[in-house]
mmCIF file of C-alpha atoms and ligand atoms in Angstrom:
data_model
loop_
_atom_site.group_PDB
_atom_site.id
_atom_site.type_symbol
_atom_site.label_atom_id
_atom_site.label_comp_id
_atom_site.label_asym_id
_atom_site.label_seq_id
_atom_site.Cartn_x
_atom_site.Cartn_y
_atom_site.Cartn_z
ATOM 1 C CA MET M 1 8.072 47.912 -156.506
ATOM 2 C CA PRO M 2 7.908 49.787 -159.822
ATOM 3 C CA ALA M 3 11.134 51.722 -159.144
ATOM 4 C CA LEU M 4 13.037 48.436 -159.068
ATOM 5 C CA LEU M 5 11.458 47.339 -162.347
ATOM 6 C CA ASP M 6 12.464 50.654 -163.931
ATOM 7 C CA PHE M 7 16.018 50.146 -162.655
ATOM 8 C CA ALA M 8 16.101 46.582 -164.036
ATOM 9 C CA ARG M 9 14.804 47.721 -167.408
ATOM 10 C CA ALA M 10 17.254 50.633 -167.613
ATOM 11 C CA VAL M 11 20.169 48.317 -166.783
ATOM 12 C CA ARG M 12 19.098 45.721 -169.350
ATOM 13 C CA ASP M 13 18.579 48.347 -172.080
ATOM 14 C CA GLY M 14 21.816 50.130 -171.265
ATOM 15 C CA LEU M 15 24.002 47.043 -171.267
ATOM 16 C CA SER M 16 22.498 45.329 -174.282
ATOM 17 C CA LYS M 17 24.387 47.266 -176.982
ATOM 18 C CA PRO M 18 27.882 45.776 -177.362
ATOM 19 C CA GLY M 19 30.424 48.456 -178.167
ATOM 20 C CA ARG M 20 28.319 51.227 -176.689
ATOM 21 C CA ARG M 21 27.188 50.082 -173.302
ATOM 22 C CA GLU M 22 26.007 52.641 -170.785
ATOM 23 C CA LEU M 23 24.215 52.961 -167.452
ATOM 24 C CA PRO M 24 22.102 56.002 -166.495
ATOM 25 C CA SER M 25 23.988 58.272 -164.092
ATOM 26 C CA MET M 26 20.916 58.837 -161.911
ATOM 27 C CA TYR M 27 21.441 55.347 -160.468
ATOM 28 C CA LEU M 28 24.828 56.353 -159.041
ATOM 29 C CA TYR M 29 22.973 57.958 -156.127
ATOM 30 C CA ASP M 30 21.723 55.241 -153.812
ATOM 31 C CA GLU M 31 22.444 55.794 -150.121
ATOM 32 C CA ILE M 32 26.074 54.703 -150.476
ATOM 33 C CA GLY M 33 26.561 56.635 -153.727
ATOM 34 C CA THR M 34 25.138 59.756 -152.090
ATOM 35 C CA ALA M 35 27.546 59.390 -149.172
ATOM 36 C CA LEU M 36 30.465 58.900 -151.578
ATOM 37 C CA PHE M 37 29.410 61.957 -153.564
ATOM 38 C CA GLU M 38 29.391 63.968 -150.329
ATOM 39 C CA ALA M 39 32.964 62.805 -149.723
ATOM 40 C CA ILE M 40 33.845 63.909 -153.288
ATOM 41 C CA THR M 41 32.622 67.419 -152.491
ATOM 42 C CA LEU M 42 35.255 67.608 -149.724
ATOM 43 C CA LEU M 43 38.178 66.611 -151.968
ATOM 44 C CA PRO M 44 40.716 69.346 -152.706
ATOM 45 C CA GLU M 45 40.671 68.276 -156.388
ATOM 46 C CA TYR M 46 36.898 68.784 -156.691
ATOM 47 C CA GLY M 47 36.268 72.488 -156.215
ATOM 48 C CA LEU M 48 32.816 72.584 -157.792
ATOM 49 C CA THR M 49 30.615 72.347 -154.703
ATOM 50 C CA ARG M 50 32.681 74.799 -152.675
ATOM 51 C CA ALA M 51 32.514 77.315 -155.547
ATOM 52 C CA ASP M 52 28.742 76.890 -155.733
ATOM 53 C CA GLU M 53 28.465 77.474 -151.997
ATOM 54 C CA ARG M 54 30.795 80.504 -151.988
ATOM 55 C CA LEU M 55 28.734 82.165 -154.704
ATOM 56 C CA LEU M 56 25.449 81.544 -152.900
ATOM 57 C CA ARG M 57 26.865 82.828 -149.635
ATOM 58 C CA GLN M 58 28.308 85.949 -151.209
ATOM 59 C CA TYR M 59 25.556 86.880 -153.654
ATOM 60 C CA ALA M 60 22.305 85.748 -152.009
ATOM 61 C CA PRO M 61 21.318 89.316 -151.060
ATOM 62 C CA ALA M 62 22.097 90.671 -154.557
ATOM 63 C CA LEU M 63 20.160 87.831 -156.138
ATOM 64 C CA LEU M 64 17.092 88.379 -153.997
ATOM 65 C CA GLU M 65 16.877 91.999 -155.133
ATOM 66 C CA HIS M 66 15.691 90.663 -158.487
ATOM 67 C CA LEU M 67 12.785 88.788 -156.905
ATOM 68 C CA PRO M 68 9.699 90.562 -155.610
ATOM 69 C CA PRO M 69 8.235 89.085 -152.391
ATOM 70 C CA PRO M 70 6.675 86.758 -151.493
ATOM 71 C CA VAL M 71 9.087 84.178 -152.918
ATOM 72 C CA VAL M 72 8.460 80.416 -152.930
ATOM 73 C CA VAL M 73 11.623 78.330 -153.328
ATOM 74 C CA VAL M 74 11.711 74.966 -155.130
ATOM 75 C CA GLU M 75 14.968 73.035 -155.343
ATOM 76 C CA LEU M 76 15.396 70.292 -157.949
ATOM 77 C CA GLY M 77 17.643 67.714 -156.285
ATOM 78 C CA SER M 78 17.651 68.657 -152.624
ATOM 79 C CA GLY M 79 21.285 67.802 -151.994
ATOM 80 C CA ASN M 80 22.185 68.032 -148.319
ATOM 81 C CA GLY M 81 20.862 71.587 -147.937
ATOM 82 C CA ARG M 82 24.279 73.019 -146.998
ATOM 83 C CA LYS M 83 24.687 75.554 -149.772
ATOM 84 C CA THR M 84 20.966 76.333 -150.012
ATOM 85 C CA ARG M 85 21.068 77.441 -146.401
ATOM 86 C CA TRP M 86 22.793 80.714 -147.341
ATOM 87 C CA LEU M 87 20.047 81.661 -149.728
ATOM 88 C CA LEU M 88 17.208 80.634 -147.436
ATOM 89 C CA GLU M 89 18.738 82.547 -144.523
ATOM 90 C CA ALA M 90 19.028 85.717 -146.579
ATOM 91 C CA LEU M 91 15.453 85.326 -147.749
ATOM 92 C CA ALA M 92 14.130 84.539 -144.260
ATOM 93 C CA ARG M 93 15.567 87.840 -143.034
ATOM 94 C CA ARG M 94 13.146 89.508 -145.442
ATOM 95 C CA GLU M 95 10.025 87.343 -145.264
ATOM 96 C CA ALA M 96 8.546 84.029 -144.129
ATOM 97 C CA VAL M 97 9.789 81.327 -146.507
ATOM 98 C CA VAL M 98 8.292 78.123 -147.860
ATOM 99 C CA TYR M 99 10.907 75.777 -149.293
ATOM 100 C CA PHE M 100 10.098 72.690 -151.380
ATOM 101 C CA PRO M 101 13.075 70.347 -151.858
ATOM 102 C CA VAL M 102 12.305 67.835 -154.629
ATOM 103 C CA ASP M 103 14.179 64.540 -154.724
ATOM 104 C CA THR M 104 13.443 60.920 -155.579
ATOM 105 C CA SER M 105 15.556 59.822 -152.622
ATOM 106 C CA PRO M 106 13.852 59.843 -149.198
ATOM 107 C CA SER M 107 17.246 59.783 -147.460
ATOM 108 C CA ALA M 108 18.342 62.927 -149.364
ATOM 109 C CA LEU M 109 15.147 64.689 -148.256
ATOM 110 C CA ALA M 110 15.686 63.570 -144.665
ATOM 111 C CA ASN M 111 19.292 64.870 -144.657
ATOM 112 C CA CYS M 112 18.151 68.167 -146.089
ATOM 113 C CA ARG M 113 15.450 68.554 -143.461
ATOM 114 C CA LYS M 114 17.942 67.763 -140.703
ATOM 115 C CA GLU M 115 20.450 70.323 -141.991
ATOM 116 C CA LEU M 116 17.880 73.117 -142.252
ATOM 117 C CA SER M 117 15.642 72.417 -139.281
ATOM 118 C CA GLY M 118 15.640 75.034 -136.603
ATOM 119 C CA MET M 119 15.960 77.912 -139.057
ATOM 120 C CA GLY M 120 13.491 80.575 -137.990
ATOM 121 C CA GLY M 121 10.868 81.671 -140.496
ATOM 122 C CA LEU M 122 11.334 78.650 -142.751
ATOM 123 C CA SER M 123 8.842 75.883 -143.463
ATOM 124 C CA ILE M 124 10.101 72.863 -145.394
ATOM 125 C CA VAL M 125 7.819 70.710 -147.529
ATOM 126 C CA GLY M 126 9.826 67.827 -148.999
ATOM 127 C CA LEU M 127 8.473 66.245 -152.184
ATOM 128 C CA GLU M 128 9.548 62.703 -153.021
ATOM 129 C CA ALA M 129 9.151 62.956 -156.776
ATOM 130 C CA SER M 130 10.999 63.430 -160.047
ATOM 131 C CA TYR M 131 12.115 67.006 -160.751
ATOM 132 C CA LEU M 132 9.268 67.857 -163.099
ATOM 133 C CA GLU M 133 6.587 66.056 -161.090
ATOM 134 C CA GLY M 134 7.676 67.976 -158.000
ATOM 135 C CA LEU M 135 7.839 71.305 -159.793
ATOM 136 C CA ARG M 136 4.398 70.784 -161.361
ATOM 137 C CA GLU M 137 3.018 70.011 -157.929
ATOM 138 C CA VAL M 138 4.411 73.261 -156.494
ATOM 139 C CA ALA M 139 3.232 75.262 -159.523
ATOM 140 C CA SER M 140 -0.284 73.878 -159.095
ATOM 141 C CA ARG M 141 -0.368 75.065 -155.462
ATOM 142 C CA ARG M 142 0.955 78.569 -156.061
ATOM 143 C CA ARG M 143 -1.135 81.600 -155.171
ATOM 144 C CA SER M 144 -1.291 84.735 -157.243
ATOM 145 C CA GLY M 145 1.323 87.327 -156.416
ATOM 146 C CA GLN M 146 3.937 84.764 -155.423
ATOM 147 C CA THR M 147 7.271 84.574 -157.211
ATOM 148 C CA LEU M 148 8.606 81.069 -157.856
ATOM 149 C CA LEU M 149 12.359 80.640 -157.535
ATOM 150 C CA VAL M 150 13.559 77.321 -158.943
ATOM 151 C CA LEU M 151 17.037 76.205 -157.849
ATOM 152 C CA PHE M 152 18.970 73.836 -160.091
ATOM 153 C CA LEU M 153 22.403 73.991 -158.518
ATOM 154 C CA GLY M 154 25.695 72.121 -158.492
ATOM 155 C CA SER M 155 25.871 71.789 -162.292
ATOM 156 C CA THR M 156 23.421 68.901 -162.206
ATOM 157 C CA VAL M 157 22.292 70.257 -165.596
ATOM 158 C CA GLY M 158 25.686 69.038 -166.857
ATOM 159 C CA ASN M 159 24.471 65.440 -166.689
ATOM 160 C CA PHE M 160 22.218 66.145 -169.709
ATOM 161 C CA ASP M 161 23.724 66.450 -173.159
ATOM 162 C CA ARG M 162 23.212 69.939 -174.590
ATOM 163 C CA PRO M 163 20.007 69.320 -176.572
ATOM 164 C CA ALA M 164 18.439 67.375 -173.670
ATOM 165 C CA ALA M 165 19.420 70.153 -171.250
ATOM 166 C CA GLU M 166 17.616 72.741 -173.372
ATOM 167 C CA HIS M 167 14.580 70.502 -173.629
ATOM 168 C CA PHE M 168 14.524 70.124 -169.842
ATOM 169 C CA LEU M 169 14.990 73.867 -169.237
ATOM 170 C CA ARG M 170 12.040 74.523 -171.559
ATOM 171 C CA GLU M 171 9.943 72.043 -169.578
ATOM 172 C CA ILE M 172 10.807 73.944 -166.395
ATOM 173 C CA ARG M 173 9.814 77.192 -168.134
ATOM 174 C CA GLN M 174 6.388 75.719 -168.923
ATOM 175 C CA CYS M 175 5.704 75.453 -165.184
ATOM 176 C CA LEU M 176 6.571 79.134 -164.629
ATOM 177 C CA THR M 177 4.960 82.479 -165.306
ATOM 178 C CA PRO M 178 6.805 85.607 -166.478
ATOM 179 C CA GLY M 179 8.912 87.086 -163.683
ATOM 180 C CA ASP M 180 9.526 83.730 -162.002
ATOM 181 C CA ALA M 181 13.172 82.778 -161.729
ATOM 182 C CA LEU M 182 15.552 79.905 -162.275
ATOM 183 C CA LEU M 183 18.929 79.892 -160.572
ATOM 184 C CA LEU M 184 21.148 77.597 -162.613
ATOM 185 C CA GLY M 185 24.595 76.505 -161.413
ATOM 186 C CA THR M 186 27.000 75.620 -164.225
ATOM 187 C CA ASP M 187 30.549 74.353 -163.986
ATOM 188 C CA LEU M 188 32.815 76.144 -166.459
ATOM 189 C CA GLU M 189 35.562 74.928 -168.774
ATOM 190 C CA LYS M 190 38.986 74.896 -167.194
ATOM 191 C CA PRO M 191 42.370 73.326 -168.004
ATOM 192 C CA VAL M 192 41.835 69.701 -169.016
ATOM 193 C CA ALA M 193 44.314 68.433 -166.415
ATOM 194 C CA ASP M 194 42.289 70.101 -163.635
ATOM 195 C CA MET M 195 39.049 68.601 -164.910
ATOM 196 C CA LEU M 196 40.538 65.117 -165.188
ATOM 197 C CA LEU M 197 41.922 65.307 -161.660
ATOM 198 C CA ALA M 198 38.565 66.484 -160.281
ATOM 199 C CA TYR M 199 36.988 63.256 -161.553
ATOM 200 C CA ASP M 200 39.937 60.949 -160.942
ATOM 201 C CA ASP M 201 41.171 61.918 -157.518
ATOM 202 C CA PRO M 202 44.293 60.172 -156.201
ATOM 203 C CA ALA M 203 42.502 58.878 -153.081
ATOM 204 C CA GLY M 204 40.112 56.946 -155.316
ATOM 205 C CA VAL M 205 36.874 58.338 -153.900
ATOM 206 C CA THR M 206 35.437 59.031 -157.355
ATOM 207 C CA ALA M 207 36.517 55.558 -158.491
ATOM 208 C CA ALA M 208 34.579 54.091 -155.553
ATOM 209 C CA PHE M 209 31.586 56.284 -156.428
ATOM 210 C CA ASN M 210 31.662 54.968 -160.004
ATOM 211 C CA LEU M 211 32.215 51.305 -159.053
ATOM 212 C CA ASN M 212 29.406 51.482 -156.499
ATOM 213 C CA LEU M 213 26.973 51.516 -159.414
ATOM 214 C CA LEU M 214 27.975 47.924 -160.175
ATOM 215 C CA ALA M 215 27.791 47.034 -156.484
ATOM 216 C CA ARG M 216 24.303 48.530 -156.379
ATOM 217 C CA ILE M 217 23.244 46.363 -159.316
ATOM 218 C CA ASN M 218 24.619 43.365 -157.419
ATOM 219 C CA ARG M 219 22.723 44.327 -154.259
ATOM 220 C CA GLU M 220 19.400 45.338 -155.728
ATOM 221 C CA LEU M 221 19.128 43.304 -158.923
ATOM 222 C CA GLY M 222 21.048 40.154 -158.051
ATOM 223 C CA GLY M 223 23.978 40.940 -160.319
ATOM 224 C CA ASP M 224 27.330 39.177 -160.143
ATOM 225 C CA PHE M 225 29.714 41.929 -161.231
ATOM 226 C CA ALA M 226 33.225 41.281 -159.858
ATOM 227 C CA LEU M 227 34.220 44.850 -159.047
ATOM 228 C CA ARG M 228 37.913 43.949 -159.099
ATOM 229 C CA ASN M 229 37.590 43.298 -162.829
ATOM 230 C CA PHE M 230 36.637 46.893 -163.580
ATOM 231 C CA ALA M 231 38.673 50.094 -163.635
ATOM 232 C CA HIS M 232 37.451 53.666 -163.226
ATOM 233 C CA GLU M 233 38.230 55.696 -166.331
ATOM 234 C CA VAL M 234 37.797 59.404 -166.972
ATOM 235 C CA ARG M 235 38.008 61.121 -170.366
ATOM 236 C CA TYR M 236 37.553 64.656 -171.526
ATOM 237 C CA ASN M 237 35.508 64.778 -174.718
ATOM 238 C CA ASP M 238 36.747 67.919 -176.476
ATOM 239 C CA ARG M 239 34.053 68.096 -179.102
ATOM 240 C CA GLU M 240 31.178 67.798 -176.617
ATOM 241 C CA ARG M 241 33.063 69.711 -173.903
ATOM 242 C CA ARG M 242 32.339 67.166 -171.220
ATOM 243 C CA ILE M 243 33.964 64.854 -168.744
ATOM 244 C CA GLU M 244 32.885 61.253 -169.230
ATOM 245 C CA MET M 245 33.129 58.558 -166.558
ATOM 246 C CA HIS M 246 33.439 54.985 -167.723
ATOM 247 C CA LEU M 247 34.077 51.555 -166.207
ATOM 248 C CA ARG M 248 36.586 49.483 -168.153
ATOM 249 C CA SER M 249 36.416 45.711 -168.097
ATOM 250 C CA THR M 250 39.982 44.605 -167.394
ATOM 251 C CA THR M 251 39.374 41.036 -168.549
ATOM 252 C CA ARG M 252 37.000 39.074 -170.770
ATOM 253 C CA GLN M 253 34.114 38.149 -168.485
ATOM 254 C CA THR M 254 30.477 37.142 -168.330
ATOM 255 C CA VAL M 255 28.036 39.043 -166.148
ATOM 256 C CA THR M 256 24.569 37.919 -165.106
ATOM 257 C CA ILE M 257 21.898 40.132 -163.555
ATOM 258 C CA ARG M 258 19.149 37.906 -162.220
ATOM 259 C CA ALA M 259 16.342 40.419 -161.668
ATOM 260 C CA ALA M 260 16.938 41.944 -165.096
ATOM 261 C CA ASP M 261 16.908 38.489 -166.697
ATOM 262 C CA PHE M 262 20.122 39.447 -168.449
ATOM 263 C CA THR M 263 23.517 37.965 -169.265
ATOM 264 C CA CYS M 264 26.257 39.493 -171.361
ATOM 265 C CA ARG M 265 29.880 38.959 -172.187
ATOM 266 C CA LEU M 266 32.263 41.857 -171.831
ATOM 267 C CA GLU M 267 35.489 41.830 -173.807
ATOM 268 C CA GLU M 268 38.791 42.797 -172.234
ATOM 269 C CA GLY M 269 39.057 46.599 -172.545
ATOM 270 C CA GLU M 270 35.370 47.145 -173.237
ATOM 271 C CA THR M 271 33.830 50.096 -171.374
ATOM 272 C CA ILE M 272 30.499 50.998 -169.818
ATOM 273 C CA TRP M 273 29.711 54.718 -169.863
ATOM 274 C CA THR M 274 28.247 55.869 -166.532
ATOM 275 C CA GLU M 275 28.163 59.673 -166.421
ATOM 276 C CA ALA M 276 28.568 62.846 -168.485
ATOM 277 C CA CYS M 277 29.465 66.176 -166.876
ATOM 278 C CA HIS M 278 29.177 68.967 -169.424
ATOM 279 C CA LYS M 279 31.244 72.126 -169.013
ATOM 280 C CA TYR M 280 30.100 75.587 -170.097
ATOM 281 C CA ARG M 281 31.406 78.965 -171.212
ATOM 282 C CA THR M 282 29.882 82.014 -169.557
ATOM 283 C CA ASP M 283 29.037 83.510 -172.944
ATOM 284 C CA GLU M 284 26.950 80.532 -174.115
ATOM 285 C CA ILE M 285 24.576 80.835 -171.140
ATOM 286 C CA PRO M 286 22.498 83.850 -172.301
ATOM 287 C CA GLY M 287 21.775 82.052 -175.612
ATOM 288 C CA MET M 288 20.666 78.923 -173.749
ATOM 289 C CA ALA M 289 18.344 81.131 -171.704
ATOM 290 C CA ARG M 290 16.837 82.829 -174.752
ATOM 291 C CA ARG M 291 16.293 79.599 -176.648
ATOM 292 C CA THR M 292 14.448 78.065 -173.711
ATOM 293 C CA GLY M 293 12.152 80.951 -172.754
ATOM 294 C CA TYR M 294 14.167 83.012 -170.282
ATOM 295 C CA LEU M 295 16.295 86.123 -170.043
ATOM 296 C CA CYS M 296 19.669 85.799 -168.365
ATOM 297 C CA GLU M 297 19.335 88.517 -165.748
ATOM 298 C CA ALA M 298 22.630 88.108 -163.905
ATOM 299 C CA GLN M 299 25.682 85.893 -163.735
ATOM 300 C CA TRP M 300 28.161 85.467 -160.903
ATOM 301 C CA VAL M 301 31.486 83.659 -161.396
ATOM 302 C CA ASP M 302 33.709 82.289 -158.643
ATOM 303 C CA GLY M 303 37.243 83.632 -158.594
ATOM 304 C CA GLU M 304 38.880 80.445 -157.354
ATOM 305 C CA TRP M 305 37.179 77.667 -159.308
ATOM 306 C CA PRO M 306 35.551 78.572 -162.634
ATOM 307 C CA PHE M 307 31.858 78.051 -161.920
ATOM 308 C CA ALA M 308 28.879 80.304 -162.667
ATOM 309 C CA GLU M 309 25.623 80.968 -160.873
ATOM 310 C CA ASN M 310 23.126 82.166 -163.497
ATOM 311 C CA LEU M 311 19.911 83.952 -162.617
ATOM 312 C CA TRP M 312 17.309 83.552 -165.362
ATOM 313 C CA LEU M 313 13.896 85.203 -165.403
ATOM 314 C CA ALA M 314 10.994 83.589 -167.218
ATOM 315 C CA ALA M 315 10.493 85.736 -170.315
ATOM 316 C CA PRO M 316 7.097 87.154 -171.293
ATOM 317 C CA ASP M 317 5.033 84.413 -172.938
ATOM 318 C CA SER M 318 5.115 86.217 -176.293
ATOM 319 C CA ILE M 319 8.914 85.977 -176.336
ATOM 320 C CA ALA M 320 9.151 82.549 -174.696
ATOM 321 C CA ALA M 321 6.908 80.950 -177.322
ATOM 322 C CA SER M 322 8.979 82.142 -180.288
HETATM 323 C C1 LIG C 401 26.463 66.087 -159.195
HETATM 324 C C2 LIG C 401 26.433 65.782 -161.538
HETATM 325 C C3 LIG C 401 27.208 67.829 -160.624
HETATM 326 O O1 LIG C 401 29.080 66.318 -162.607
HETATM 327 O O2 LIG C 401 30.483 67.027 -161.141
HETATM 328 C C4 LIG C 401 31.138 64.287 -159.312
HETATM 329 C C5 LIG C 401 28.701 64.388 -160.225
HETATM 330 N N1 LIG C 401 30.502 62.719 -160.631
HETATM 331 N N2 LIG C 401 32.149 63.439 -159.488
HETATM 332 C C6 LIG C 401 29.450 66.426 -161.442
HETATM 333 C C7 LIG C 401 30.081 63.843 -160.052
HETATM 334 C C8 LIG C 401 31.756 62.488 -160.275
HETATM 335 C C9 LIG C 401 28.585 65.869 -160.316
HETATM 336 N N3 LIG C 401 27.180 66.357 -160.428
#
């Protein structure tokens, strides 16, 4: 199973640098991690997903006015389909809709299909693939006259550091033609105390989500992490404007991961970095769009939880290339 080999290699590489150990955040989302993340989205301290959904519900009709029919919808990271429903329903009132959720997780695709099944005028074609593989597949099937709408919601873009995010947005642009659209959800800066609480909730759901990464390594790669010897830690990095999740080793310990052929010693207090969640300012978004080949056409901000839905249009190739 090549996916397991990739996981083993990523874990070995990430843990092999003493003093700056890290694990890729994409591995937080196995079936258990996905369920824990869904629980996070219900927490009063974590307003992000509800803000995303409110904006889609309220502004779907306004958004669709920017997109000439027929529209083909591609979503990078299918999620559970809950918030996307508002957009697809508004679109289906106008025209027959084809929707391509792209996700590496078959269980995420299955949940999404279940949530959206029974919607009239909608056909769902799930693609089990990486974001760019899936998008390239859809782009290769498009017919002339169609408008592609790419959804990248929930501030998933925040997992990339800023240069990597711009690189990725440019790669998306290369699959598009002028007039196609990207709807980008971005969580905005807010008081540090609110951000820390959103990622360190008192019920400990986010701590469980973070620790599950070690449990997953134990389950899938034959690791022997003792989860009780690790503590969930959240920091706000002011300079990078991001929340960072770490796991702190509370004792000096040795860890072995059989399938990765790896052993290391962790010092008391040493940390493993597991996720970055970058925060944005509304006024930096148009520049990000321009630098990556788009024009920021519209921006909608939630009144309750600072979060922005940004509608970008693929710029003419002459502009996008410069
Ligand atoms: C799914 C990446 C948008 O950054 O807020 C939530 C993940 N991690 N709580 C985020 C997450 C801890 C989430 N994203």
